[in-house]
């Protein structure tokens, strides 16, 4: 897995750098869904079928996806959607938090994009409704003091270009 560029992170949910995690999600990765839908659950009042399955239906039965497999795939899709949502949010409004390199920023916080995501302040989660308003808010003395009081996060060096082999 590729390491995050910019700073070391305490947890994937709360980060303070604006560099995107290179391994956050892979848009080219596809989840392969089975060709057949899982069998529908039987209603609680259903009685056994009065007839047996035909040979063709009996042969088809083993190829149907099991509900557990579909549930697993759906969970995987939901997790992937959450990662994509965080990535897009950081890409779209991450610049607003650029000057707050030491504070904890909660990218998992549900709500509109113009809420204060700085953890530990009374304004955390408050909706400022406009880009300009939240930008001004994030430059208030309380946010600057919170950033100054927070321990500095160690930066990781930027990747270097590989040197050409000398012949």
XYZ file of C-alpha atoms in Angstrom:
167
model
C 0.000 0.000 0.000
C 1.208 3.471 -0.733
C 1.920 5.714 2.217
C 0.043 8.940 2.664
C 1.973 11.935 1.428
C 2.211 15.015 3.625
C 1.906 13.929 7.242
C 1.592 10.843 9.334
C -1.987 10.206 10.333
C -3.321 9.122 13.703
C -6.455 7.598 12.236
C -8.054 7.385 8.791
C -11.143 9.264 9.964
C -9.392 12.363 11.304
C -6.574 13.932 9.353
C -5.157 17.380 9.136
C -3.274 17.362 5.861
C -4.715 18.137 2.475
C -2.759 15.536 0.576
C -5.038 12.803 -0.646
C -4.314 9.294 0.503
C -2.969 7.523 -2.499
C -4.513 4.264 -1.378
C -7.870 5.729 -0.283
C -9.667 4.104 -3.186
C -8.950 2.854 -6.647
C -11.537 4.109 -9.154
C -10.391 1.491 -11.664
C -11.081 -1.413 -9.289
C -14.365 -3.078 -10.072
C -16.460 -5.327 -7.903
C -17.746 -8.271 -9.857
C -21.365 -9.016 -9.122
C -22.738 -12.519 -9.851
C -24.840 -12.961 -12.978
C -27.839 -14.216 -11.043
C -29.843 -12.617 -8.283
C -30.000 -14.502 -4.998
C -33.212 -16.385 -4.370
C -35.876 -14.231 -2.781
C -36.515 -14.967 0.883
C -39.653 -16.971 1.482
C -42.478 -15.061 3.137
C -43.233 -16.243 6.676
C -46.552 -17.778 5.612
C -45.214 -19.713 2.602
C -45.955 -23.413 2.321
C -43.723 -25.938 0.611
C -44.190 -26.131 -3.127
C -46.727 -28.807 -4.138
C -44.541 -29.811 -7.090
C -40.881 -30.637 -7.631
C -38.456 -28.511 -9.607
C -37.811 -29.350 -13.235
C -34.399 -30.675 -14.207
C -33.425 -27.306 -15.742
C -34.413 -25.416 -12.586
C -32.599 -27.937 -10.404
C -29.411 -27.450 -12.433
C -29.766 -23.671 -12.191
C -30.120 -23.649 -8.408
C -26.418 -24.180 -7.517
C -25.339 -21.274 -9.741
C -27.475 -18.718 -7.921
C -25.565 -16.362 -5.673
C -26.105 -16.925 -1.989
C -27.560 -14.036 0.026
C -24.410 -13.882 2.179
C -22.300 -13.271 -0.921
C -24.551 -10.425 -2.045
C -24.608 -8.881 1.417
C -20.805 -8.988 1.484
C -20.622 -7.312 -1.930
C -23.128 -4.652 -0.865
C -21.088 -3.886 2.287
C -17.960 -3.604 0.153
C -19.734 -1.190 -2.226
C -20.991 0.898 0.726
C -17.484 1.129 2.217
C -16.107 2.113 -1.155
C -18.769 4.796 -1.522
C -17.789 6.235 1.881
C -14.128 6.376 0.831
C -15.035 8.092 -2.439
C -17.252 10.594 -0.593
C -14.387 11.507 1.782
C -11.926 11.784 -1.098
C -14.217 14.105 -3.068
C -14.982 16.207 0.017
C -11.276 16.660 0.797
C -10.574 17.477 -2.834
C -13.406 20.017 -2.966
C -13.024 21.884 0.356
C -9.674 20.718 1.738
C -8.035 24.012 0.822
C -10.183 25.743 3.458
C -8.345 23.786 6.182
C -4.881 24.164 4.643
C -3.630 26.599 7.290
C -4.692 24.299 10.157
C -1.980 21.669 9.866
C -1.919 20.563 13.510
C -5.599 20.209 14.380
C -7.761 17.144 13.970
C -10.166 17.452 11.036
C -13.116 15.065 10.888
C -13.745 14.204 7.233
C -16.271 11.537 8.296
C -18.636 14.079 9.849
C -22.004 13.850 8.122
C -23.571 17.039 6.919
C -23.177 19.684 4.265
C -19.738 20.655 3.053
C -19.795 24.008 4.847
C -19.782 22.692 8.412
C -16.849 23.230 10.740
C -14.936 19.944 10.873
C -12.292 20.975 13.423
C -12.535 18.577 16.365
C -12.374 19.998 19.886
C -14.006 23.392 19.396
C -17.588 24.395 20.291
C -18.270 25.255 16.636
C -17.591 21.655 15.547
C -20.466 20.551 13.308
C -21.997 24.022 12.903
C -23.241 24.739 9.358
C -21.961 28.044 7.938
C -23.963 27.621 4.693
C -21.475 29.310 2.318
C -17.864 28.830 1.315
C -16.909 32.401 2.175
C -18.483 32.209 5.609
C -16.769 28.975 6.609
C -13.479 30.270 5.189
C -13.682 33.385 7.379
C -14.712 31.253 10.348
C -11.704 28.946 9.977
C -9.387 31.974 10.201
C -10.813 33.174 13.537
C -8.461 33.507 16.529
C -9.991 30.470 18.248
C -9.038 28.213 15.333
C -5.574 29.725 15.031
C -4.998 29.268 18.800
C -6.263 25.674 18.629
C -3.826 24.982 15.802
C -0.945 26.612 17.727
C -1.747 24.656 20.912
C -1.980 21.313 19.144
C 1.235 19.319 18.889
C 2.934 19.682 15.540
C 2.427 16.734 13.256
C 5.658 15.455 11.745
C 5.859 15.931 8.007
C 7.024 13.175 5.745
C 9.390 14.191 2.972
C 7.954 14.642 -0.481
C 8.807 11.869 -2.915
C 11.940 12.551 -4.914
C 12.339 12.073 -8.593
C 14.441 9.016 -9.336
C 17.945 9.874 -10.442
C 19.014 8.918 -13.892
C 21.596 6.214 -14.069
C 24.916 7.674 -15.082
C 26.611 5.856 -17.897
